[in-house]
DNA sequence: GTTGTGTATTCTGTATACAGTATATGCGAA
DNA sequence: TTCGCATATACTGTATACAGAATACACAAC
């Protein structure tokens, strides 16, 4: 039977709202999150807002300094590269595992996603593409039975995407190269070729890093 | 110049206290953390306590269900094995990197730790040994310049150690096999042999898993 | 004895009030 | 003008108060 859906708590809603604003760049790095001001803006009290902010802090999206207002976290080039190094490790490990248990449903889900990616790419709808990109890697991760690994991939990808997004906002077109690389990964999975899949993922990761550095120099 | 140390906030103190109690097993899995009751016990109000509990939840040490009391998280055999799989990946990757940049200070720190491990092992002081074990892996992780990787190793090791601790409480002696394995890792690092170091770490991880399963069957 | 229902209790989620501290402002002295 | 200091302001950290939901329990009906 279907469960009755409970309304999200105010803290949850605040968390999701602020998170989205940070990830889409509406809230810029180093921007201060003054509790009372923000609470009034959101129409809630400080208590649930504080909870949301603390949670964002453990995600690494905001930083807390005792007695001072929380602020949106900034990150250096080094931070971004560190995250990508870990992401590379996790994503390649994951796809090697996943490639061994390819199911038709799994392939179909990926195929659907890729189709939408192509459409977004053709329309130059960059934000939509970013979202689908995130989803693509999510689908891959969720195929792994190891829940802990899944969690970690989710977290690290959020961080990386944020770094990338902020830069890529200025250079959207080139980022869509990724679409082709996703296709390569898919083909390897379709052929149940775990070696090729791992290789394709590794190349994808290297290319992301390359693009990041390219944009970074320019930006 | 040395910074003036500020007193920890009540929330921080509560976090550390409860965390320790969970990790040492004083608070058993599934035990409920009733806010008002706990707050009174700790001599603080619910507000900072709530913050502490939420933070523990993101660490995976307690689970929250809306409207119901938070409870100390339990874990299945599968959870533990998942965590160990990820740990294996991260720790072997890390040591391969670290083995390339071995400094004398680093070796000395490890040597000191190993000496203490041996002493604890000889005295059958299991809790002390567990603490040093944790520290040993912490030293290895902290040698890596990648802060993100360090963070992740810390988190995952906390989880694994907890799983292991609870079981191992009943079978302390055999867990001290680990001491010898740590020595092997150290020797490989001393020789700046990254292949041997990686191999030693992998064996260590496999042995931890083996011991876990052995205890699990018995327990 | 078992099932169902209503009530009492207890707990969380949220709002608000208060205290202490850090920051900003303004004024006077050098 | 510039520095020092005092005062005012604003913000966080914490406590408490209140409302609504979940649970436990008792009692009635079968």
Short mmCIF file of C-alpha atoms (C1' of nucleotides) in Angstrom, two decimals:
data_model
loop_
_atom_site.label_atom_id
_atom_site.label_comp_id
_atom_site.label_asym_id
_atom_site.label_seq_id
_atom_site.Cartn_x
_atom_site.Cartn_y
_atom_site.Cartn_z
CA UNK A 1 0.00 0.00 0.00
CA UNK A 2 1.06 3.54 -0.65
CA UNK A 3 2.24 5.44 2.34
CA UNK A 4 0.66 8.70 3.33
CA UNK A 5 3.21 11.37 2.72
CA UNK A 6 3.96 13.55 5.67
CA UNK A 7 4.70 17.21 5.14
CA UNK A 8 8.38 18.07 5.26
CA UNK A 9 9.51 19.77 8.42
CA UNK A 10 10.36 23.45 8.19
CA UNK A 11 14.00 22.57 8.83
CA UNK A 12 14.00 20.17 5.88
CA UNK A 13 12.39 22.69 3.61
CA UNK A 14 14.83 25.39 4.63
CA UNK A 15 17.72 22.98 4.09
CA UNK A 16 16.60 22.11 0.58
CA UNK A 17 15.91 25.70 -0.39
CA UNK A 18 19.21 27.09 0.81
CA UNK A 19 21.10 24.13 -0.57
CA UNK A 20 19.63 24.68 -3.99
CA UNK A 21 20.44 28.37 -3.86
CA UNK A 22 24.04 27.60 -3.04
CA UNK A 23 24.38 24.94 -5.71
CA UNK A 24 22.87 27.14 -8.38
CA UNK A 25 25.05 30.04 -7.36
CA UNK A 26 22.21 32.30 -6.26
CA UNK A 27 23.99 32.42 -2.94
CA UNK A 28 27.57 33.27 -3.76
CA UNK A 29 30.63 31.97 -1.89
CA UNK A 30 31.46 33.96 1.25
CA UNK A 31 27.96 35.39 1.39
CA UNK A 32 26.83 35.67 4.98
CA UNK A 33 23.76 33.87 6.23
CA UNK A 34 22.43 36.03 9.03
CA UNK A 35 20.00 33.94 11.00
CA UNK A 36 17.32 36.44 11.86
CA UNK A 37 17.35 38.09 8.46
CA UNK A 38 17.15 34.77 6.62
CA UNK A 39 14.52 33.42 8.98
CA UNK A 40 12.26 36.37 8.27
CA UNK A 41 12.85 36.01 4.54
CA UNK A 42 11.86 32.35 4.68
CA UNK A 43 8.96 33.07 6.97
CA UNK A 44 10.11 30.75 9.74
CA UNK A 45 11.80 31.15 13.11
CA UNK A 46 15.49 30.87 13.78
CA UNK A 47 15.27 27.39 15.31
CA UNK A 48 14.54 25.30 12.20
CA UNK A 49 16.75 27.60 10.14
CA UNK A 50 19.68 26.97 12.43
CA UNK A 51 19.21 23.25 12.02
CA UNK A 52 19.26 23.66 8.25
CA UNK A 53 22.42 25.75 8.37
CA UNK A 54 24.21 23.25 10.60
CA UNK A 55 23.35 20.47 8.22
CA UNK A 56 24.66 22.45 5.29
CA UNK A 57 27.84 22.95 7.28
CA UNK A 58 28.42 19.22 7.59
CA UNK A 59 27.88 18.99 3.84
CA UNK A 60 30.68 21.49 3.49
CA UNK A 61 28.45 24.02 1.77
CA UNK A 62 28.63 26.61 4.55
CA UNK A 63 31.24 27.31 7.19
CA UNK A 64 30.54 28.17 10.81
CA UNK A 65 32.60 30.39 13.06
CA UNK A 66 31.43 30.62 16.65
CA UNK A 67 29.74 33.86 17.41
CA UNK A 68 29.82 35.03 13.83
CA UNK A 69 27.34 34.59 11.03
CA UNK A 70 27.61 31.43 8.95
CA UNK A 71 28.78 31.99 5.41
CA UNK A 72 28.62 30.13 2.13
CA UNK A 73 31.83 28.17 1.78
CA UNK A 74 34.32 29.16 -0.84
CA UNK A 75 36.80 26.74 -2.31
CA UNK A 76 40.19 27.02 -3.81
CA UNK A 77 41.42 25.35 -6.95
CA UNK A 78 43.20 22.87 -4.69
CA UNK A 79 39.96 21.93 -2.92
CA UNK A 80 38.29 21.27 -6.24
CA UNK A 81 41.19 19.13 -7.45
CA UNK A 82 41.20 17.18 -4.20
CA UNK A 83 37.53 16.45 -4.57
CA UNK A 84 38.03 15.35 -8.13
CA UNK A 85 40.83 13.02 -7.15
CA UNK A 86 38.52 11.27 -4.69
CA UNK A 87 35.67 11.30 -7.15
CA UNK A 88 37.86 9.63 -9.75
CA UNK A 89 38.72 6.89 -7.29
CA UNK A 90 35.13 6.26 -6.25
CA UNK A 91 33.49 6.50 -9.66
CA UNK A 92 35.95 4.20 -11.40
CA UNK A 93 35.73 1.68 -8.59
CA UNK A 94 31.96 1.84 -8.72
CA UNK A 95 31.57 1.35 -12.43
CA UNK A 96 33.87 -1.63 -12.40
CA UNK A 97 31.52 -3.28 -9.91
CA UNK A 98 28.35 -2.16 -11.61
CA UNK A 99 29.46 -3.29 -15.05
CA UNK A 100 29.34 -6.88 -13.82
CA UNK A 101 25.63 -6.81 -13.11
CA UNK A 102 24.04 -4.95 -15.97
CA UNK A 103 20.27 -5.40 -16.15
CA UNK A 104 17.93 -4.36 -18.99
CA UNK A 105 16.02 -1.96 -16.73
CA UNK A 106 19.25 -0.34 -15.71
CA UNK A 107 20.26 0.15 -19.34
CA UNK A 108 16.85 1.58 -20.17
CA UNK A 109 17.06 4.10 -17.35
CA UNK A 110 20.44 5.22 -18.62
CA UNK A 111 19.20 5.36 -22.20
CA UNK A 112 16.32 7.62 -21.22
CA UNK A 113 18.64 9.90 -19.35
CA UNK A 114 21.06 10.10 -22.27
CA UNK A 115 18.27 11.01 -24.65
CA UNK A 116 17.29 13.91 -22.44
CA UNK A 117 20.91 14.92 -22.14
CA UNK A 118 21.16 15.12 -25.90
CA UNK A 119 18.02 17.25 -26.09
CA UNK A 120 19.28 19.62 -23.42
CA UNK A 121 22.62 19.80 -25.17
CA UNK A 122 20.99 20.61 -28.52
CA UNK A 123 18.90 23.31 -26.92
CA UNK A 124 21.96 24.71 -25.17
CA UNK A 125 20.00 24.42 -21.95
CA UNK A 126 22.98 24.28 -19.68
CA UNK A 127 21.24 24.10 -16.32
CA UNK A 128 19.03 21.27 -17.45
CA UNK A 129 22.09 19.47 -18.74
CA UNK A 130 23.92 19.85 -15.44
CA UNK A 131 20.95 18.36 -13.67
CA UNK A 132 20.84 15.38 -16.02
CA UNK A 133 24.57 14.93 -15.73
CA UNK A 134 24.20 14.71 -11.96
CA UNK A 135 21.37 12.22 -12.43
CA UNK A 136 23.42 10.06 -14.81
CA UNK A 137 26.11 9.54 -12.22
CA UNK A 138 23.46 9.02 -9.57
CA UNK A 139 21.93 6.20 -11.57
CA UNK A 140 25.32 4.55 -11.87
CA UNK A 141 25.97 4.87 -8.16
CA UNK A 142 22.54 3.63 -7.16
CA UNK A 143 23.10 0.43 -9.05
CA UNK A 144 25.79 -0.50 -6.55
CA UNK A 145 24.50 -2.59 -3.64
CA UNK A 146 26.97 -0.89 -1.30
CA UNK A 147 24.93 1.86 0.32
CA UNK A 148 27.92 3.48 1.97
CA UNK A 149 29.72 3.81 -1.34
CA UNK A 150 26.58 5.27 -2.88
CA UNK A 151 26.34 7.89 -0.15
CA UNK A 152 29.94 8.90 -0.58
CA UNK A 153 29.64 9.25 -4.33
CA UNK A 154 26.56 11.40 -3.89
CA UNK A 155 28.31 13.71 -1.46
CA UNK A 156 31.49 14.09 -3.43
CA UNK A 157 29.63 14.69 -6.67
CA UNK A 158 27.59 17.47 -5.12
CA UNK A 159 30.78 19.22 -4.15
CA UNK A 160 32.44 18.75 -7.50
CA UNK A 161 29.40 19.83 -9.45
CA UNK A 162 29.22 22.99 -7.41
CA UNK A 163 32.84 23.85 -8.16
CA UNK A 164 32.27 23.13 -11.77
CA UNK A 165 28.98 24.93 -12.02
CA UNK A 166 30.30 28.21 -10.76
CA UNK A 167 33.04 28.26 -13.34
CA UNK A 168 31.05 26.70 -16.10
CA UNK A 169 28.30 29.29 -15.85
CA UNK A 170 30.58 31.42 -17.93
CA UNK A 171 31.50 28.70 -20.40
CA UNK A 172 28.51 26.47 -20.84
CA UNK A 173 29.01 25.13 -24.33
CA UNK A 174 32.24 23.26 -23.89
CA UNK A 175 30.96 21.48 -20.81
CA UNK A 176 28.57 19.62 -23.04
CA UNK A 177 31.43 17.56 -24.35
CA UNK A 178 30.50 15.47 -21.38
CA UNK A 179 27.45 14.17 -23.23
CA UNK A 180 29.60 12.24 -25.67
CA UNK A 181 31.68 10.79 -22.88
CA UNK A 182 28.54 9.57 -21.14
CA UNK A 183 27.60 7.80 -24.35
CA UNK A 184 30.95 6.01 -24.35
CA UNK A 185 30.38 4.81 -20.82
CA UNK A 186 26.92 3.61 -21.74
CA UNK A 187 28.16 1.67 -24.77
CA UNK A 188 30.74 -0.12 -22.67
CA UNK A 189 28.06 -1.06 -20.15
CA UNK A 190 25.76 -2.23 -22.90
CA UNK A 191 28.53 -4.58 -24.05
CA UNK A 192 29.04 -5.70 -20.46
CA UNK A 193 32.68 -4.84 -20.92
CA UNK A 194 33.87 -3.84 -17.48
CA UNK A 195 37.36 -2.96 -18.61
CA UNK A 196 36.11 -0.61 -21.29
CA UNK A 197 33.57 0.89 -18.91
CA UNK A 198 36.22 1.63 -16.32
CA UNK A 199 38.46 3.10 -18.97
CA UNK A 200 35.67 5.28 -20.33
CA UNK A 201 34.86 6.54 -16.86
CA UNK A 202 38.49 7.31 -16.13
CA UNK A 203 38.74 9.29 -19.34
CA UNK A 204 35.54 11.11 -18.48
CA UNK A 205 36.94 12.06 -15.09
CA UNK A 206 40.23 13.20 -16.61
CA UNK A 207 38.36 15.29 -19.12
CA UNK A 208 36.27 16.92 -16.42
CA UNK A 209 39.45 17.84 -14.65
CA UNK A 210 40.98 19.13 -17.84
CA UNK A 211 37.94 21.27 -18.59
CA UNK A 212 37.92 22.55 -15.05
CA UNK A 213 41.52 23.67 -15.26
CA UNK A 214 40.91 25.21 -18.67
CA UNK A 215 38.00 27.27 -17.38
CA UNK A 216 39.80 28.08 -14.20
CA UNK A 217 42.70 29.67 -16.02
CA UNK A 218 40.35 31.76 -18.12
CA UNK A 219 37.93 32.65 -15.31
CA UNK B 1 51.44 33.51 18.13
CA UNK B 2 49.30 31.15 20.13
CA UNK B 3 45.63 31.67 19.86
CA UNK B 4 43.51 32.20 22.93
CA UNK B 5 41.39 29.13 23.31
CA UNK B 6 37.70 29.74 23.53
CA UNK B 7 35.54 27.48 25.63
CA UNK B 8 33.69 24.84 23.64
CA UNK B 9 30.03 25.55 23.08
CA UNK B 10 27.56 23.41 24.97
CA UNK B 11 26.50 21.83 21.71
CA UNK B 12 30.10 20.81 20.97
CA UNK B 13 30.57 19.38 24.41
CA UNK B 14 27.35 17.43 24.20
CA UNK B 15 28.34 16.13 20.77
CA UNK B 16 31.69 14.89 21.98
CA UNK B 17 30.28 13.30 25.10
CA UNK B 18 27.49 11.42 23.38
CA UNK B 19 29.73 10.44 20.51
CA UNK B 20 32.23 8.91 22.89
CA UNK B 21 29.50 7.03 24.72
CA UNK B 22 28.26 5.57 21.47
CA UNK B 23 31.72 4.61 20.24
CA UNK B 24 32.63 2.95 23.51
CA UNK B 25 29.35 1.10 23.62
CA UNK B 26 28.06 2.79 26.78
CA UNK B 27 25.10 3.78 24.67
CA UNK B 28 23.96 0.61 22.98
CA UNK B 29 22.51 0.37 19.47
CA UNK B 30 18.78 1.17 19.27
CA UNK B 31 18.90 2.95 22.62
CA UNK B 32 16.60 5.94 22.53
CA UNK B 33 17.89 9.44 23.10
CA UNK B 34 14.97 11.31 24.65
CA UNK B 35 15.74 14.97 24.39
CA UNK B 36 14.39 16.29 27.65
CA UNK B 37 15.69 13.39 29.70
CA UNK B 38 19.17 13.60 28.19
CA UNK B 39 19.24 17.38 28.44
CA UNK B 40 18.56 17.21 32.15
CA UNK B 41 21.20 14.51 32.58
CA UNK B 42 23.77 16.66 30.83
CA UNK B 43 22.64 19.76 32.67
CA UNK B 44 21.85 21.76 29.53
CA UNK B 45 18.72 22.75 27.65
CA UNK B 46 17.26 20.91 24.70
CA UNK B 47 18.49 23.41 22.12
CA UNK B 48 22.23 22.64 22.14
CA UNK B 49 21.48 18.98 22.72
CA UNK B 50 19.35 18.85 19.61
CA UNK B 51 22.19 20.32 17.61
CA UNK B 52 24.53 17.64 18.93
CA UNK B 53 22.08 14.87 18.09
CA UNK B 54 21.56 16.16 14.55
CA UNK B 55 25.29 16.23 14.00
CA UNK B 56 25.60 12.67 15.24
CA UNK B 57 22.89 11.75 12.79
CA UNK B 58 24.90 13.00 9.83
CA UNK B 59 27.82 10.96 11.17
CA UNK B 60 25.52 7.98 10.97
CA UNK B 61 25.80 7.29 14.68
CA UNK B 62 22.16 8.01 15.46
CA UNK B 63 19.04 7.81 13.34
CA UNK B 64 16.21 10.32 13.32
CA UNK B 65 12.57 9.63 12.69
CA UNK B 66 10.35 12.67 12.59
CA UNK B 67 8.27 13.03 15.68
CA UNK B 68 9.94 10.12 17.41
CA UNK B 69 12.94 10.02 19.68
CA UNK B 70 16.35 9.71 18.04
CA UNK B 71 18.05 6.40 18.64
CA UNK B 72 21.58 5.06 18.49
CA UNK B 73 22.02 3.51 15.07
CA UNK B 74 22.35 -0.19 14.78
CA UNK B 75 24.07 -1.86 11.89
CA UNK B 76 23.74 -5.13 10.16
CA UNK B 77 26.54 -7.39 9.08
CA UNK B 78 25.98 -6.04 5.56
CA UNK B 79 26.44 -2.44 6.69
CA UNK B 80 29.72 -3.33 8.33
CA UNK B 81 30.94 -5.17 5.23
CA UNK B 82 29.94 -2.25 3.02
CA UNK B 83 31.91 0.11 5.18
CA UNK B 84 34.90 -2.16 5.10
CA UNK B 85 34.76 -2.41 1.34
CA UNK B 86 34.96 1.38 1.08
CA UNK B 87 37.61 1.54 3.74
CA UNK B 88 39.72 -0.95 1.85
CA UNK B 89 39.50 1.18 -1.26
CA UNK B 90 40.40 4.42 0.51
CA UNK B 91 43.15 3.08 2.75
CA UNK B 92 44.98 1.22 -0.01
CA UNK B 93 44.74 4.20 -2.32
CA UNK B 94 46.01 6.46 0.41
CA UNK B 95 49.00 4.41 1.40
CA UNK B 96 50.11 4.09 -2.18
CA UNK B 97 50.25 7.88 -2.37
CA UNK B 98 51.79 8.34 1.03
CA UNK B 99 54.51 5.76 0.48
CA UNK B 100 55.99 8.01 -2.18
CA UNK B 101 56.73 10.84 0.20
CA UNK B 102 58.04 9.23 3.35
CA UNK B 103 59.75 11.69 5.69
CA UNK B 104 61.84 10.90 8.80
CA UNK B 105 59.41 12.74 11.09
CA UNK B 106 56.55 10.73 9.66
CA UNK B 107 58.39 7.48 10.31
CA UNK B 108 59.21 8.57 13.85
CA UNK B 109 55.59 9.37 14.61
CA UNK B 110 54.59 5.94 13.39
CA UNK B 111 57.39 4.27 15.34
CA UNK B 112 56.26 5.91 18.56
CA UNK B 113 52.72 4.82 17.97
CA UNK B 114 53.77 1.24 17.25
CA UNK B 115 55.80 1.09 20.44
CA UNK B 116 52.75 2.10 22.44
CA UNK B 117 50.64 -0.41 20.54
CA UNK B 118 53.00 -3.14 21.55
CA UNK B 119 52.86 -2.09 25.18
CA UNK B 120 49.09 -2.00 25.16
CA UNK B 121 49.03 -5.38 23.47
CA UNK B 122 51.37 -6.88 26.08
CA UNK B 123 49.24 -5.50 28.89
CA UNK B 124 46.09 -6.83 27.23
CA UNK B 125 44.75 -3.29 27.48
CA UNK B 126 42.26 -3.63 24.70
CA UNK B 127 40.66 -0.21 24.82
CA UNK B 128 44.02 1.52 24.78
CA UNK B 129 45.01 -0.62 21.82
CA UNK B 130 41.88 0.26 19.90
CA UNK B 131 42.62 3.93 20.46
CA UNK B 132 46.19 3.56 19.18
CA UNK B 133 44.99 1.53 16.22
CA UNK B 134 42.67 4.38 15.28
CA UNK B 135 45.54 6.80 15.70
CA UNK B 136 47.86 4.73 13.51
CA UNK B 137 45.49 4.93 10.58
CA UNK B 138 44.90 8.60 11.32
CA UNK B 139 48.62 9.31 11.04
CA UNK B 140 48.72 7.57 7.68
CA UNK B 141 45.72 9.53 6.42
CA UNK B 142 47.00 12.86 7.67
CA UNK B 143 50.16 12.43 5.66
CA UNK B 144 48.10 12.76 2.49
CA UNK B 145 47.87 16.32 1.17
CA UNK B 146 44.32 15.66 -0.04
CA UNK B 147 42.14 17.01 2.76
CA UNK B 148 38.96 15.58 1.31
CA UNK B 149 40.42 12.10 1.22
CA UNK B 150 41.62 12.52 4.79
CA UNK B 151 38.15 13.51 5.94
CA UNK B 152 36.56 10.53 4.27
CA UNK B 153 39.04 8.09 5.75
CA UNK B 154 38.40 9.53 9.19
CA UNK B 155 34.66 9.16 8.84
CA UNK B 156 34.69 5.67 7.46
CA UNK B 157 37.18 4.45 10.04
CA UNK B 158 35.04 5.74 12.88
CA UNK B 159 32.15 3.69 11.57
CA UNK B 160 34.19 0.56 11.05
CA UNK B 161 35.88 0.77 14.40
CA UNK B 162 32.52 1.04 16.08
CA UNK B 163 31.26 -2.08 14.36
CA UNK B 164 34.39 -3.87 15.30
CA UNK B 165 34.54 -2.59 18.84
CA UNK B 166 31.12 -3.84 19.78
CA UNK B 167 31.90 -7.35 18.65
CA UNK B 168 35.49 -7.34 19.74
CA UNK B 169 34.61 -6.42 23.30
CA UNK B 170 33.93 -10.09 23.73
CA UNK B 171 37.04 -11.27 21.96
CA UNK B 172 39.78 -8.77 22.67
CA UNK B 173 42.88 -10.91 22.43
CA UNK B 174 42.65 -12.01 18.83
CA UNK B 175 42.11 -8.44 17.67
CA UNK B 176 45.65 -7.70 18.67
CA UNK B 177 46.89 -9.64 15.69
CA UNK B 178 46.49 -6.25 14.09
CA UNK B 179 49.62 -5.03 15.83
CA UNK B 180 51.83 -7.31 13.74
CA UNK B 181 50.12 -6.22 10.56
CA UNK B 182 50.77 -2.60 11.44
CA UNK B 183 54.44 -3.48 11.78
CA UNK B 184 54.45 -4.93 8.28
CA UNK B 185 52.98 -1.75 6.89
CA UNK B 186 55.57 0.29 8.72
CA UNK B 187 58.46 -1.80 7.43
CA UNK B 188 57.28 -1.36 3.86
CA UNK B 189 57.06 2.41 4.38
CA UNK B 190 60.51 2.45 5.95
CA UNK B 191 61.84 0.80 2.80
CA UNK B 192 59.91 3.31 0.69
CA UNK B 193 58.44 0.33 -1.12
CA UNK B 194 55.02 1.52 -2.22
CA UNK B 195 54.03 -1.79 -3.74
CA UNK B 196 54.82 -3.69 -0.55
CA UNK B 197 53.07 -1.03 1.53
CA UNK B 198 49.92 -1.28 -0.53
CA UNK B 199 50.04 -5.04 -0.35
CA UNK B 200 50.53 -4.98 3.42
CA UNK B 201 47.61 -2.61 3.84
CA UNK B 202 45.37 -4.74 1.66
CA UNK B 203 46.24 -7.80 3.71
CA UNK B 204 45.57 -5.88 6.89
CA UNK B 205 42.15 -4.86 5.60
CA UNK B 206 41.35 -8.40 4.53
CA UNK B 207 42.37 -9.69 7.93
CA UNK B 208 40.19 -7.16 9.69
CA UNK B 209 37.29 -8.36 7.61
CA UNK B 210 38.14 -11.98 8.32
CA UNK B 211 38.32 -11.34 12.07
CA UNK B 212 35.07 -9.46 11.94
CA UNK B 213 33.28 -12.32 10.26
CA UNK B 214 34.84 -14.80 12.65
CA UNK B 215 33.62 -12.87 15.68
CA UNK B 216 30.29 -12.20 14.10
CA UNK B 217 29.56 -15.87 13.67
CA UNK B 218 30.49 -16.57 17.27
CA UNK B 219 28.82 -13.49 18.77
"C1'" DG C 1 -10.26 -13.17 26.38
"C1'" DT C 2 -9.84 -10.16 22.57
"C1'" DT C 3 -10.70 -6.19 19.97
"C1'" DG C 4 -11.63 -1.43 19.46
"C1'" DT C 5 -11.94 3.26 21.00
"C1'" DG C 6 -11.17 7.31 23.68
"C1'" DT C 7 -8.28 9.67 26.80
"C1'" DA C 8 -4.02 10.90 29.13
"C1'" DT C 9 0.70 11.35 28.78
"C1'" DT C 10 4.92 12.18 26.66
"C1'" DC C 11 7.60 13.56 23.12
"C1'" DT C 12 9.19 16.25 19.22
"C1'" DG C 13 8.90 20.59 16.20
"C1'" DT C 14 8.78 25.37 16.41
"C1'" DA C 15 8.59 30.07 18.28
"C1'" DT C 16 10.20 33.37 21.28
"C1'" DA C 17 12.79 35.53 25.00
"C1'" DC C 18 17.11 36.54 27.20
"C1'" DA C 19 22.14 36.94 27.98
"C1'" DG C 20 26.62 37.58 26.55
"C1'" DT C 21 29.89 38.75 23.07
"C1'" DA C 22 31.67 40.67 18.90
"C1'" DT C 23 31.37 44.54 15.79
"C1'" DA C 24 30.44 49.22 14.46
"C1'" DT C 25 30.08 54.08 15.56
"C1'" DG C 26 31.19 58.37 17.38
"C1'" DC C 27 33.73 61.45 20.10
"C1'" DG C 28 37.70 63.31 22.38
"C1'" DA C 29 42.78 63.71 22.83
"C1'" DA C 30 47.34 63.88 20.85
"C1'" DT D 1 44.30 63.64 10.87
"C1'" DT D 2 44.83 59.56 13.60
"C1'" DC D 3 44.58 56.86 17.51
"C1'" DG D 4 42.24 55.29 21.69
"C1'" DC D 5 38.29 54.46 24.14
"C1'" DA D 6 33.52 54.31 25.37
"C1'" DT D 7 29.07 53.45 24.03
"C1'" DA D 8 25.57 51.53 21.09
"C1'" DT D 9 24.10 47.99 18.00
"C1'" DA D 10 23.52 43.57 16.17
"C1'" DC D 11 24.18 38.90 16.15
"C1'" DT D 12 24.86 34.31 17.98
"C1'" DG D 13 24.29 30.81 21.85
"C1'" DT D 14 21.09 29.11 25.02
"C1'" DA D 15 16.83 28.58 27.67
"C1'" DT D 16 12.09 28.22 27.89
"C1'" DA D 17 7.24 28.11 26.39
"C1'" DC D 18 3.70 26.28 23.52
"C1'" DA D 19 1.28 23.40 19.99
"C1'" DG D 20 0.52 19.28 17.72
"C1'" DA D 21 1.57 14.41 16.99
"C1'" DA D 22 2.61 9.83 18.58
"C1'" DT D 23 2.30 6.45 22.01
"C1'" DA D 24 0.51 4.02 26.11
"C1'" DC D 25 -3.15 2.71 28.76
"C1'" DA D 26 -7.58 1.90 30.51
"C1'" DC D 27 -12.10 0.71 29.82
"C1'" DA D 28 -16.08 -0.81 27.26
"C1'" DA D 29 -18.16 -3.92 23.81
"C1'" DC D 30 -18.38 -8.33 21.90
#
